[in-house]
Amino acid sequence: MNKAVCSVSPVIYLYRLGAIEWLPKLFDRILMPSVVLEDLLQARFVGYEVPSPFDLPWVEYEDPQLTVPSAWLSLDLNSGEVAAMSLAFENPDCVVLLDDPMARRAAAAVGVKCWGTLKVLMEAKRRGLTPVIAPYVERFGKAGLWLSDDFRRRILKLAGEVPAEHTRPRIG
């Protein structure tokens, strides 16, 4: 296990899926930039279903020290994504948790390893934290992340779980 740097969306989705406690089991250290902390506090203040940062004692708050790559500033990324990507860039042994496709491409372009919420679920299954991910994948829409039926089936197939509508009935 290594370190992870969190942007806000994977934290929110994992919380809403009931899987937020997997993060300290998957990583030795979990870093969060202060701007992500502020995003969570503000969202909670206005009534969104997000975790209280104070209920995540395993999170360490740290801000990036280096200047961000200028190409990132021209992209339509939020400040939490840029801060998380920058902090991961400064810590080469880190994985950055991002769901935004543009942010993931930008981070990967400079060699930052990225995981999305689905990768966290897959890794949790691989490490024995859950026997199946299908119930979590099925709840993604309610958690606020839309997945097409085709994409959902592909994820479950990758996880070695065949969706129920694709199983053949037993005869005899």
Coordinates of N, CA and C in Angstrom, one line a residue:
M1 N 0.8 -1.2 0.0 CA 0.0 0.0 0.0 C 0.9 1.2 0.0
N2 N 0.3 2.3 -0.6 CA 1.0 3.6 -0.6 C 0.1 4.7 -0.1
K3 N 0.3 5.8 -0.7 CA -0.5 7.0 -0.4 C -1.5 7.3 -1.5
A4 N -2.6 7.9 -1.1 CA -3.6 8.4 -2.0 C -3.9 9.8 -1.7
V5 N -4.1 10.6 -2.7 CA -4.6 12.0 -2.6 C -6.0 12.0 -3.1
C6 N -6.9 12.6 -2.3 CA -8.3 12.6 -2.7 C -8.7 13.9 -3.3
S7 N -9.5 13.9 -4.4 CA -10.3 15.0 -4.8 C -11.7 14.7 -4.2
V8 N -12.6 15.6 -4.4 CA -13.9 15.6 -3.7 C -14.8 14.5 -4.2
S9 N -14.9 14.3 -5.5 CA -16.0 13.4 -6.0 C -15.8 11.9 -5.5
P10 N -14.6 11.3 -5.6 CA -14.5 9.9 -5.0 C -14.9 9.8 -3.6
V11 N -14.5 10.8 -2.8 CA -14.9 10.8 -1.4 C -16.4 10.8 -1.2
I12 N -17.1 11.7 -1.9 CA -18.5 11.8 -1.9 C -19.2 10.5 -2.3
Y13 N -18.8 10.0 -3.5 CA -19.4 8.7 -4.0 C -19.1 7.6 -3.1
L14 N -17.9 7.4 -2.6 CA -17.6 6.3 -1.7 C -18.4 6.4 -0.4
Y15 N -18.6 7.6 0.1 CA -19.4 7.8 1.3 C -20.9 7.4 1.0
R16 N -21.4 7.9 -0.1 CA -22.8 7.6 -0.4 C -23.0 6.1 -0.7
L17 N -22.0 5.4 -1.2 CA -22.1 4.0 -1.4 C -21.9 3.2 -0.2
G18 N -21.5 3.8 0.9 CA -21.2 3.1 2.1 C -19.8 2.4 2.1
A19 N -18.9 2.9 1.3 CA -17.6 2.3 1.1 C -16.4 3.2 1.5
I20 N -16.7 4.3 2.1 CA -15.6 5.3 2.4 C -14.6 4.7 3.3
E21 N -15.0 3.7 4.2 CA -14.0 3.1 5.2 C -13.0 2.2 4.5
W22 N -13.2 1.9 3.2 CA -12.2 1.1 2.5 C -10.9 1.8 2.2
L23 N -11.0 3.2 2.1 CA -9.8 3.9 1.8 C -8.6 3.7 2.8
P24 N -8.8 3.7 4.1 CA -7.7 3.5 5.0 C -7.2 2.0 5.0
K25 N -8.0 1.1 4.4 CA -7.6 -0.3 4.3 C -6.9 -0.5 3.0
L26 N -7.1 0.4 2.0 CA -6.4 0.3 0.7 C -5.1 1.1 0.7
F27 N -5.0 2.1 1.5 CA -3.8 3.0 1.5 C -3.3 3.2 2.9
D28 N -2.0 3.3 3.0 CA -1.3 3.6 4.3 C -1.6 5.1 4.7
R29 N -1.6 6.0 3.8 CA -1.8 7.4 4.1 C -2.8 7.9 3.0
I30 N -3.7 8.8 3.5 CA -4.7 9.4 2.6 C -4.6 10.9 2.8
L31 N -4.1 11.6 1.8 CA -3.9 13.1 1.8 C -5.1 13.8 1.2
M32 N -5.4 14.9 1.7 CA -6.5 15.8 1.1 C -6.1 17.2 1.2
P33 N -6.1 17.9 0.0 CA -5.8 19.3 0.1 C -6.8 20.1 0.8
S34 N -6.5 21.2 1.4 CA -7.4 22.0 2.2 C -8.6 22.5 1.3
V35 N -8.4 22.7 0.1 CA -9.5 23.2 -0.8 C -10.6 22.1 -0.9
V36 N -10.2 20.8 -0.9 CA -11.1 19.7 -0.9 C -11.9 19.7 0.4
L37 N -11.1 19.8 1.5 CA -11.8 19.9 2.8 C -12.8 21.0 2.8
E38 N -12.5 22.2 2.3 CA -13.4 23.3 2.3 C -14.6 23.0 1.4
D39 N -14.4 22.3 0.3 CA -15.5 21.9 -0.6 C -16.5 21.0 0.2
L40 N -16.0 20.0 0.9 CA -16.8 19.1 1.7 C -17.6 19.9 2.8
L41 N -16.9 20.8 3.5 CA -17.6 21.5 4.5 C -18.7 22.4 4.0
Q42 N -18.4 23.1 2.9 CA -19.4 23.9 2.2 C -20.6 23.1 1.7
A43 N -20.3 22.0 1.1 CA -21.4 21.2 0.6 C -22.3 20.6 1.7
R44 N -21.6 20.3 2.8 CA -22.4 19.8 4.0 C -23.2 20.9 4.6
F45 N -22.6 22.1 4.7 CA -23.3 23.2 5.2 C -24.6 23.6 4.5
V46 N -24.6 23.4 3.2 CA -25.8 23.7 2.4 C -26.8 22.5 2.3
G47 N -26.4 21.4 2.9 CA -27.3 20.3 3.0 C -27.1 19.1 2.1
Y48 N -26.0 19.0 1.4 CA -25.7 17.9 0.5 C -25.3 16.7 1.4
E49 N -25.5 15.5 0.9 CA -25.1 14.3 1.5 C -23.7 14.0 1.3
V50 N -22.8 14.5 2.1 CA -21.4 14.4 2.0 C -20.8 14.1 3.4
P51 N -19.7 13.4 3.5 CA -19.2 13.1 4.8 C -18.7 14.3 5.5
S52 N -18.7 14.3 6.8 CA -18.1 15.4 7.6 C -16.6 15.0 7.6
P53 N -15.7 15.9 7.2 CA -14.3 15.6 7.3 C -13.8 15.2 8.7
F54 N -14.6 15.7 9.7 CA -14.2 15.3 11.1 C -14.5 13.9 11.4
D55 N -15.3 13.2 10.6 CA -15.6 11.8 10.7 C -14.6 10.9 9.9
L56 N -13.6 11.5 9.4 CA -12.6 10.8 8.6 C -11.2 11.0 9.3
P57 N -11.0 10.4 10.4 CA -9.8 10.7 11.2 C -8.5 10.2 10.5
W58 N -8.6 9.4 9.5 CA -7.4 8.9 8.8 C -7.0 9.8 7.7
V59 N -7.7 10.9 7.4 CA -7.3 11.8 6.4 C -6.2 12.8 7.0
E60 N -5.2 13.0 6.2 CA -4.2 14.0 6.6 C -4.3 15.2 5.6
Y61 N -4.4 16.4 6.1 CA -4.6 17.6 5.3 C -3.2 18.2 4.9
E62 N -3.0 18.3 3.6 CA -1.7 18.8 3.1 C -2.0 19.5 1.8
D63 N -1.3 20.6 1.6 CA -1.5 21.4 0.4 C -0.2 21.3 -0.5
P64 N -0.4 21.4 -1.8 CA 0.7 21.3 -2.7 C 1.6 22.5 -2.5
Q65 N 2.9 22.3 -2.7 CA 3.9 23.3 -2.6 C 4.4 23.9 -3.9
L66 N 4.3 23.1 -4.9 CA 4.9 23.5 -6.2 C 3.8 24.2 -7.1
T67 N 4.3 24.9 -8.1 CA 3.4 25.5 -9.0 C 2.9 24.4 -9.9
V68 N 1.6 24.5 -10.2 CA 0.9 23.5 -11.1 C 1.4 23.6 -12.5
P69 N 1.4 22.5 -13.2 CA 1.7 22.6 -14.7 C 0.7 23.6 -15.3
S70 N 1.2 24.5 -16.1 CA 0.4 25.5 -16.7 C -0.7 25.0 -17.6
A71 N -0.5 23.8 -18.2 CA -1.6 23.2 -19.1 C -2.8 22.9 -18.2
W72 N -2.7 22.6 -17.0 CA -3.8 22.3 -16.1 C -4.7 23.5 -15.9
L73 N -4.1 24.7 -15.9 CA -4.8 25.9 -15.6 C -5.8 26.3 -16.7
S74 N -5.5 25.9 -18.0 CA -6.3 26.2 -19.1 C -7.5 25.2 -19.2
L75 N -7.5 24.2 -18.5 CA -8.6 23.2 -18.5 C -9.7 23.6 -17.6
D76 N -10.9 23.1 -17.9 CA -12.0 23.4 -17.1 C -12.1 22.4 -15.9
L77 N -11.1 22.6 -15.0 CA -11.1 21.7 -13.8 C -11.4 22.6 -12.5
N78 N -11.9 21.9 -11.5 CA -12.2 22.7 -10.3 C -10.9 22.8 -9.5
S79 N -10.9 23.7 -8.5 CA -9.7 23.9 -7.7 C -9.3 22.7 -6.9
G80 N -10.3 21.9 -6.5 CA -10.0 20.7 -5.7 C -9.3 19.6 -6.5
E81 N -9.7 19.5 -7.8 CA -9.0 18.5 -8.7 C -7.6 19.0 -9.0
V82 N -7.4 20.2 -9.3 CA -6.1 20.8 -9.5 C -5.2 20.6 -8.3
A83 N -5.7 20.9 -7.1 CA -4.9 20.8 -5.9 C -4.5 19.3 -5.7
A84 N -5.5 18.4 -5.8 CA -5.2 17.0 -5.6 C -4.2 16.5 -6.6
M85 N -4.3 16.8 -7.9 CA -3.4 16.4 -8.9 C -2.0 17.0 -8.6
S86 N -1.9 18.2 -8.2 CA -0.6 18.8 -7.9 C 0.1 18.2 -6.7
L87 N -0.7 17.8 -5.7 CA -0.1 17.2 -4.5 C 0.4 15.8 -4.9
A88 N -0.4 15.1 -5.7 CA 0.0 13.8 -6.2 C 1.3 13.9 -7.1
F89 N 1.4 14.9 -7.9 CA 2.5 15.2 -8.7 C 3.8 15.4 -7.9
E90 N 3.6 16.0 -6.7 CA 4.7 16.2 -5.8 C 5.1 15.0 -5.1
N91 N 4.3 14.0 -5.0 CA 4.5 12.8 -4.3 C 4.4 11.6 -5.3
P92 N 5.5 11.3 -6.0 CA 5.4 10.3 -7.0 C 4.9 8.9 -6.6
D93 N 4.9 8.6 -5.4 CA 4.4 7.3 -4.9 C 2.9 7.3 -4.6
C94 N 2.3 8.4 -5.0 CA 0.8 8.6 -4.7 C 0.0 8.2 -5.8
V95 N -1.2 7.8 -5.5 CA -2.3 7.6 -6.4 C -3.3 8.8 -6.2
V96 N -3.7 9.4 -7.2 CA -4.7 10.5 -7.1 C -6.1 9.9 -7.4
L97 N -7.1 10.2 -6.5 CA -8.4 9.7 -6.7 C -9.2 10.8 -7.4
L98 N -9.6 10.5 -8.7 CA -10.3 11.5 -9.5 C -11.3 10.8 -10.3
D99 N -12.5 11.4 -10.5 CA -13.5 10.8 -11.4 C -13.6 11.6 -12.7
D100 N -13.3 12.8 -12.7 CA -13.4 13.6 -13.9 C -12.5 13.2 -15.0
P101 N -13.0 12.8 -16.2 CA -12.2 12.2 -17.2 C -11.1 13.2 -17.7
M102 N -11.4 14.5 -17.8 CA -10.4 15.4 -18.3 C -9.3 15.6 -17.2
A103 N -9.6 15.6 -16.0 CA -8.6 15.7 -14.9 C -7.7 14.4 -14.9
R104 N -8.3 13.3 -15.1 CA -7.6 12.0 -15.2 C -6.6 12.0 -16.3
R105 N -7.0 12.5 -17.5 CA -6.1 12.5 -18.7 C -5.0 13.5 -18.4
A106 N -5.3 14.7 -17.8 CA -4.3 15.7 -17.5 C -3.2 15.1 -16.5
A107 N -3.7 14.5 -15.5 CA -2.8 13.9 -14.5 C -1.9 12.8 -15.1
A108 N -2.6 11.9 -15.9 CA -1.9 10.8 -16.5 C -0.8 11.3 -17.4
A109 N -1.1 12.4 -18.1 CA -0.1 13.0 -19.1 C 1.2 13.4 -18.5
V110 N 1.2 13.7 -17.2 CA 2.4 14.0 -16.5 C 2.9 12.9 -15.6
G111 N 2.4 11.7 -15.8 CA 2.8 10.5 -15.0 C 2.2 10.3 -13.7
V112 N 1.1 11.0 -13.4 CA 0.4 10.8 -12.1 C -0.5 9.6 -12.2
K113 N -0.4 8.6 -11.3 CA -1.3 7.4 -11.3 C -2.6 7.8 -10.8
C114 N -3.7 7.5 -11.6 CA -5.1 7.9 -11.2 C -6.0 6.7 -11.0
W115 N -6.8 6.8 -10.0 CA -7.9 5.8 -9.8 C -9.2 6.6 -9.7
G116 N -10.2 6.0 -10.3 CA -11.5 6.6 -10.1 C -12.3 5.8 -9.0
T117 N -13.5 6.1 -8.7 CA -14.3 5.4 -7.7 C -14.4 4.0 -8.1
L118 N -14.6 3.7 -9.4 CA -14.8 2.3 -9.8 C -13.5 1.5 -9.5
K119 N -12.4 2.1 -9.8 CA -11.1 1.4 -9.5 C -11.0 1.1 -8.0
V120 N -11.4 2.0 -7.2 CA -11.4 1.7 -5.7 C -12.3 0.5 -5.4
L121 N -13.5 0.4 -6.0 CA -14.3 -0.8 -5.8 C -13.7 -2.0 -6.3
M122 N -13.1 -2.0 -7.4 CA -12.4 -3.2 -8.0 C -11.2 -3.6 -7.1
E123 N -10.5 -2.7 -6.6 CA -9.3 -3.0 -5.8 C -9.8 -3.5 -4.4
A124 N -10.9 -3.0 -3.9 CA -11.5 -3.5 -2.6 C -11.9 -4.9 -2.8
K125 N -12.4 -5.3 -3.9 CA -12.8 -6.7 -4.1 C -11.6 -7.5 -4.2
R126 N -10.6 -7.1 -5.0 CA -9.4 -7.8 -5.2 C -8.6 -8.1 -3.9
R127 N -8.7 -7.2 -3.0 CA -8.1 -7.3 -1.7 C -8.9 -7.9 -0.6
G128 N -10.1 -8.4 -1.0 CA -11.0 -9.1 0.0 C -11.8 -8.2 0.9
L129 N -12.0 -6.9 0.6 CA -12.8 -6.1 1.5 C -14.3 -6.3 1.2
T130 N -14.6 -6.8 0.0 CA -16.0 -7.1 -0.3 C -16.0 -8.3 -1.3
P131 N -16.9 -9.2 -1.1 CA -16.9 -10.4 -2.1 C -17.4 -10.0 -3.5
V132 N -18.2 -9.0 -3.6 CA -18.8 -8.5 -4.8 C -18.9 -7.0 -4.9
I133 N -18.9 -6.5 -6.1 CA -19.1 -5.0 -6.2 C -20.4 -4.7 -6.9
A134 N -21.1 -5.7 -7.4 CA -22.4 -5.4 -8.1 C -23.3 -4.5 -7.3
P135 N -23.6 -4.8 -6.0 CA -24.5 -3.9 -5.3 C -24.1 -2.5 -5.3
Y136 N -22.8 -2.2 -5.2 CA -22.3 -0.9 -5.2 C -22.4 -0.2 -6.6
V137 N -22.1 -1.0 -7.6 CA -22.2 -0.5 -9.0 C -23.7 -0.1 -9.3
E138 N -24.6 -1.0 -8.8 CA -26.0 -0.7 -9.0 C -26.5 0.6 -8.3
R139 N -25.8 0.9 -7.2 CA -26.3 2.1 -6.5 C -25.6 3.4 -7.0
F140 N -24.8 3.3 -8.0 CA -24.1 4.5 -8.5 C -25.0 5.6 -8.8
G141 N -26.1 5.4 -9.5 CA -27.0 6.4 -9.9 C -27.6 7.2 -8.7
K142 N -28.0 6.4 -7.7 CA -28.5 7.1 -6.5 C -27.4 7.9 -5.8
A143 N -26.1 7.5 -6.0 CA -25.0 8.2 -5.4 C -24.6 9.5 -6.1
G144 N -25.2 9.6 -7.3 CA -25.0 10.8 -8.1 C -24.1 10.6 -9.3
L145 N -23.7 9.4 -9.6 CA -22.8 9.1 -10.8 C -23.5 8.2 -11.7
W146 N -23.8 8.8 -12.9 CA -24.5 8.0 -13.9 C -23.6 7.1 -14.6
L147 N -24.0 5.8 -14.8 CA -23.2 4.9 -15.6 C -24.2 4.3 -16.6
S148 N -23.8 4.2 -17.9 CA -24.7 3.5 -18.9 C -24.8 2.0 -18.6
D149 N -25.8 1.4 -19.0 CA -26.0 0.0 -18.8 C -24.8 -0.8 -19.4
D150 N -24.4 -0.4 -20.6 CA -23.3 -1.1 -21.2 C -22.0 -1.0 -20.4
F151 N -21.7 0.2 -19.9 CA -20.5 0.4 -19.0 C -20.6 -0.4 -17.7
R152 N -21.8 -0.4 -17.2 CA -22.0 -1.1 -15.9 C -21.8 -2.6 -16.2
R153 N -22.3 -3.2 -17.3 CA -22.0 -4.6 -17.6 C -20.5 -4.9 -17.8
R154 N -19.8 -3.9 -18.5 CA -18.4 -4.1 -18.7 C -17.6 -4.1 -17.4
I155 N -18.0 -3.3 -16.5 CA -17.3 -3.2 -15.2 C -17.5 -4.5 -14.4
L156 N -18.8 -5.0 -14.4 CA -19.1 -6.2 -13.7 C -18.4 -7.4 -14.3
K157 N -18.3 -7.4 -15.6 CA -17.5 -8.5 -16.3 C -16.0 -8.4 -15.9
L158 N -15.5 -7.2 -15.9 CA -14.1 -7.1 -15.4 C -13.9 -7.6 -14.0
A159 N -14.9 -7.4 -13.2 CA -14.8 -7.8 -11.8 C -15.1 -9.3 -11.6
G160 N -15.4 -10.0 -12.8 CA -15.8 -11.4 -12.7 C -17.2 -11.7 -12.2
E161 N -18.0 -10.7 -12.4 CA -19.4 -10.8 -11.9 C -20.3 -10.6 -13.2
V162 N -21.0 -11.6 -13.5 CA -21.9 -11.5 -14.7 C -23.2 -10.9 -14.2
P163 N -23.7 -9.8 -14.9 CA -25.0 -9.3 -14.5 C -26.1 -10.3 -14.6
A164 N -27.1 -10.2 -13.8 CA -28.2 -11.2 -13.7 C -28.9 -11.3 -15.0
E165 N -29.1 -10.2 -15.8 CA -29.8 -10.3 -17.0 C -29.1 -11.1 -18.1
H166 N -27.8 -11.4 -17.9 CA -27.0 -12.1 -18.8 C -26.7 -13.5 -18.4
T167 N -27.3 -14.0 -17.4 CA -27.1 -15.4 -17.0 C -28.2 -16.2 -17.7
R168 N -27.9 -17.4 -18.0 CA -28.9 -18.3 -18.7 C -29.6 -19.1 -17.6
P169 N -30.9 -19.3 -17.8 CA -31.7 -20.1 -16.8 C -31.3 -21.5 -16.9
R170 N -31.3 -22.2 -15.8 CA -31.0 -23.6 -15.7 C -32.2 -24.4 -16.2
I171 N -32.0 -25.4 -17.1 CA -33.0 -26.2 -17.6 C -32.8 -27.6 -17.0
G172 N -33.9 -28.1 -16.4 CA -33.9 -29.4 -15.9 C -33.6 -29.6 -14.5

